[in-house]
Amino acid sequence: MKSIVTLSTSGARLNRPANSRNLLETLEYHQVQIEYQCRSGYCGSCRLRLLKGEVCYQQQPLAFIQAGEILPCCCQPKGDIEIEL
């Protein structure tokens, strides 16, 4: 699914590559610096605020996330999204 990821701080609009397995890979592809420790939803260090849109998880994350937060290491956009970054 083709989608656009908008970064709220800079207004940058990033195209999600077709082969991107998760949001973290999309951010890395566009050389966006983001903190992370794992790629499986265990630690929560990549936690971001989702401002617009929806994501889906390949597997339910084990790290606690509050409403409005996402873990880019294990989720995919379900269309265009905006994140606080």
PDB file of C-alpha atoms in Angstrom:
ATOM      1  CA  MET A   1       0.000   0.000   0.000  1.00  0.00           C
ATOM      2  CA  LYS A   2       1.388   3.367  -1.001  1.00  0.00           C
ATOM      3  CA  SER A   3       1.245   6.001   1.717  1.00  0.00           C
ATOM      4  CA  ILE A   4       2.761   9.300   2.821  1.00  0.00           C
ATOM      5  CA  VAL A   5       4.293   9.818   6.261  1.00  0.00           C
ATOM      6  CA  THR A   6       4.302  13.477   7.322  1.00  0.00           C
ATOM      7  CA  LEU A   7       6.700  14.651  10.039  1.00  0.00           C
ATOM      8  CA  SER A   8       4.958  17.383  12.058  1.00  0.00           C
ATOM      9  CA  THR A   9       8.087  19.302  13.122  1.00  0.00           C
ATOM     10  CA  SER A  10       9.610  19.816   9.668  1.00  0.00           C
ATOM     11  CA  GLY A  11       6.554  19.242   7.490  1.00  0.00           C
ATOM     12  CA  ALA A  12       8.583  16.691   5.495  1.00  0.00           C
ATOM     13  CA  ARG A  13       6.463  14.243   3.503  1.00  0.00           C
ATOM     14  CA  LEU A  14       8.008  10.806   3.059  1.00  0.00           C
ATOM     15  CA  ASN A  15       6.853   8.172   0.586  1.00  0.00           C
ATOM     16  CA  ARG A  16       6.682   4.691   2.058  1.00  0.00           C
ATOM     17  CA  PRO A  17       8.804   2.350  -0.093  1.00  0.00           C
ATOM     18  CA  ALA A  18       6.921  -0.699  -1.346  1.00  0.00           C
ATOM     19  CA  ASN A  19       9.365  -3.085   0.351  1.00  0.00           C
ATOM     20  CA  SER A  20       9.228  -1.366   3.762  1.00  0.00           C
ATOM     21  CA  ARG A  21       8.209  -3.918   6.416  1.00  0.00           C
ATOM     22  CA  ASN A  22       7.440  -1.315   9.101  1.00  0.00           C
ATOM     23  CA  LEU A  23       7.390   2.413   9.788  1.00  0.00           C
ATOM     24  CA  LEU A  24      10.901   2.323  11.276  1.00  0.00           C
ATOM     25  CA  GLU A  25      12.288   1.042   7.952  1.00  0.00           C
ATOM     26  CA  THR A  26      10.514   3.857   6.120  1.00  0.00           C
ATOM     27  CA  LEU A  27      12.063   6.451   8.434  1.00  0.00           C
ATOM     28  CA  GLU A  28      15.515   4.866   8.064  1.00  0.00           C
ATOM     29  CA  TYR A  29      15.135   4.779   4.271  1.00  0.00           C
ATOM     30  CA  HIS A  30      14.673   8.563   4.340  1.00  0.00           C
ATOM     31  CA  GLN A  31      17.581   8.967   6.811  1.00  0.00           C
ATOM     32  CA  VAL A  32      15.356  10.226   9.635  1.00  0.00           C
ATOM     33  CA  GLN A  33      17.113   9.749  12.970  1.00  0.00           C
ATOM     34  CA  ILE A  34      14.993   7.892  15.522  1.00  0.00           C
ATOM     35  CA  GLU A  35      15.879   6.153  18.776  1.00  0.00           C
ATOM     36  CA  TYR A  36      15.269   2.391  18.881  1.00  0.00           C
ATOM     37  CA  GLN A  37      16.647  -0.637  20.698  1.00  0.00           C
ATOM     38  CA  CYS A  38      14.718  -3.511  19.123  1.00  0.00           C
ATOM     39  CA  ARG A  39      12.576  -4.192  16.078  1.00  0.00           C
ATOM     40  CA  SER A  40       9.910  -6.305  17.709  1.00  0.00           C
ATOM     41  CA  GLY A  41       7.869  -4.033  19.987  1.00  0.00           C
ATOM     42  CA  TYR A  42       9.525  -5.196  23.213  1.00  0.00           C
ATOM     43  CA  CYS A  43      11.289  -2.107  24.572  1.00  0.00           C
ATOM     44  CA  GLY A  44       9.213   0.908  23.514  1.00  0.00           C
ATOM     45  CA  SER A  45      12.200   3.211  22.960  1.00  0.00           C
ATOM     46  CA  CYS A  46      10.975   4.164  19.452  1.00  0.00           C
ATOM     47  CA  ARG A  47       7.581   5.327  20.818  1.00  0.00           C
ATOM     48  CA  LEU A  48       6.094   8.244  18.814  1.00  0.00           C
ATOM     49  CA  ARG A  49       2.842  10.201  18.857  1.00  0.00           C
ATOM     50  CA  LEU A  50       0.469   9.537  15.970  1.00  0.00           C
ATOM     51  CA  LEU A  51      -1.233  12.832  15.103  1.00  0.00           C
ATOM     52  CA  LYS A  52      -3.312  11.765  12.082  1.00  0.00           C
ATOM     53  CA  GLY A  53      -4.198   8.518  10.380  1.00  0.00           C
ATOM     54  CA  GLU A  54      -4.059   4.901  11.495  1.00  0.00           C
ATOM     55  CA  VAL A  55      -1.484   2.146  11.752  1.00  0.00           C
ATOM     56  CA  CYS A  56      -1.749  -1.624  12.040  1.00  0.00           C
ATOM     57  CA  TYR A  57       0.566  -3.945  13.918  1.00  0.00           C
ATOM     58  CA  GLN A  58       2.081  -7.078  12.437  1.00  0.00           C
ATOM     59  CA  GLN A  59       2.104  -8.449  15.987  1.00  0.00           C
ATOM     60  CA  GLN A  60       0.743  -6.917  19.171  1.00  0.00           C
ATOM     61  CA  PRO A  61       3.586  -4.944  20.809  1.00  0.00           C
ATOM     62  CA  LEU A  62       4.695  -6.079  24.263  1.00  0.00           C
ATOM     63  CA  ALA A  63       5.804  -2.591  25.326  1.00  0.00           C
ATOM     64  CA  PHE A  64       3.104  -0.476  26.931  1.00  0.00           C
ATOM     65  CA  ILE A  65       1.785   2.285  24.681  1.00  0.00           C
ATOM     66  CA  GLN A  66      -0.830   4.865  25.574  1.00  0.00           C
ATOM     67  CA  ALA A  67      -3.643   6.124  23.370  1.00  0.00           C
ATOM     68  CA  GLY A  68      -2.183   8.173  20.535  1.00  0.00           C
ATOM     69  CA  GLU A  69       1.232   6.487  20.705  1.00  0.00           C
ATOM     70  CA  ILE A  70       2.711   4.035  18.212  1.00  0.00           C
ATOM     71  CA  LEU A  71       5.798   1.841  17.968  1.00  0.00           C
ATOM     72  CA  PRO A  72       7.244   2.337  14.474  1.00  0.00           C
ATOM     73  CA  CYS A  73       9.423  -0.778  14.808  1.00  0.00           C
ATOM     74  CA  CYS A  74       6.413  -3.043  14.421  1.00  0.00           C
ATOM     75  CA  CYS A  75       3.603  -1.077  12.740  1.00  0.00           C
ATOM     76  CA  GLN A  76       2.653  -0.067   9.206  1.00  0.00           C
ATOM     77  CA  PRO A  77       0.621   2.951   8.107  1.00  0.00           C
ATOM     78  CA  LYS A  78      -2.922   2.204   6.927  1.00  0.00           C
ATOM     79  CA  GLY A  79      -2.787   5.071   4.441  1.00  0.00           C
ATOM     80  CA  ASP A  80      -1.368   8.541   4.968  1.00  0.00           C
ATOM     81  CA  ILE A  81      -0.280   9.420   8.525  1.00  0.00           C
ATOM     82  CA  GLU A  82       1.281  12.283  10.446  1.00  0.00           C
ATOM     83  CA  ILE A  83       3.655  11.665  13.334  1.00  0.00           C
ATOM     84  CA  GLU A  84       5.192  13.961  15.924  1.00  0.00           C
ATOM     85  CA  LEU A  85       8.836  13.970  14.896  1.00  0.00           C
TER      86      LEU A  85
END
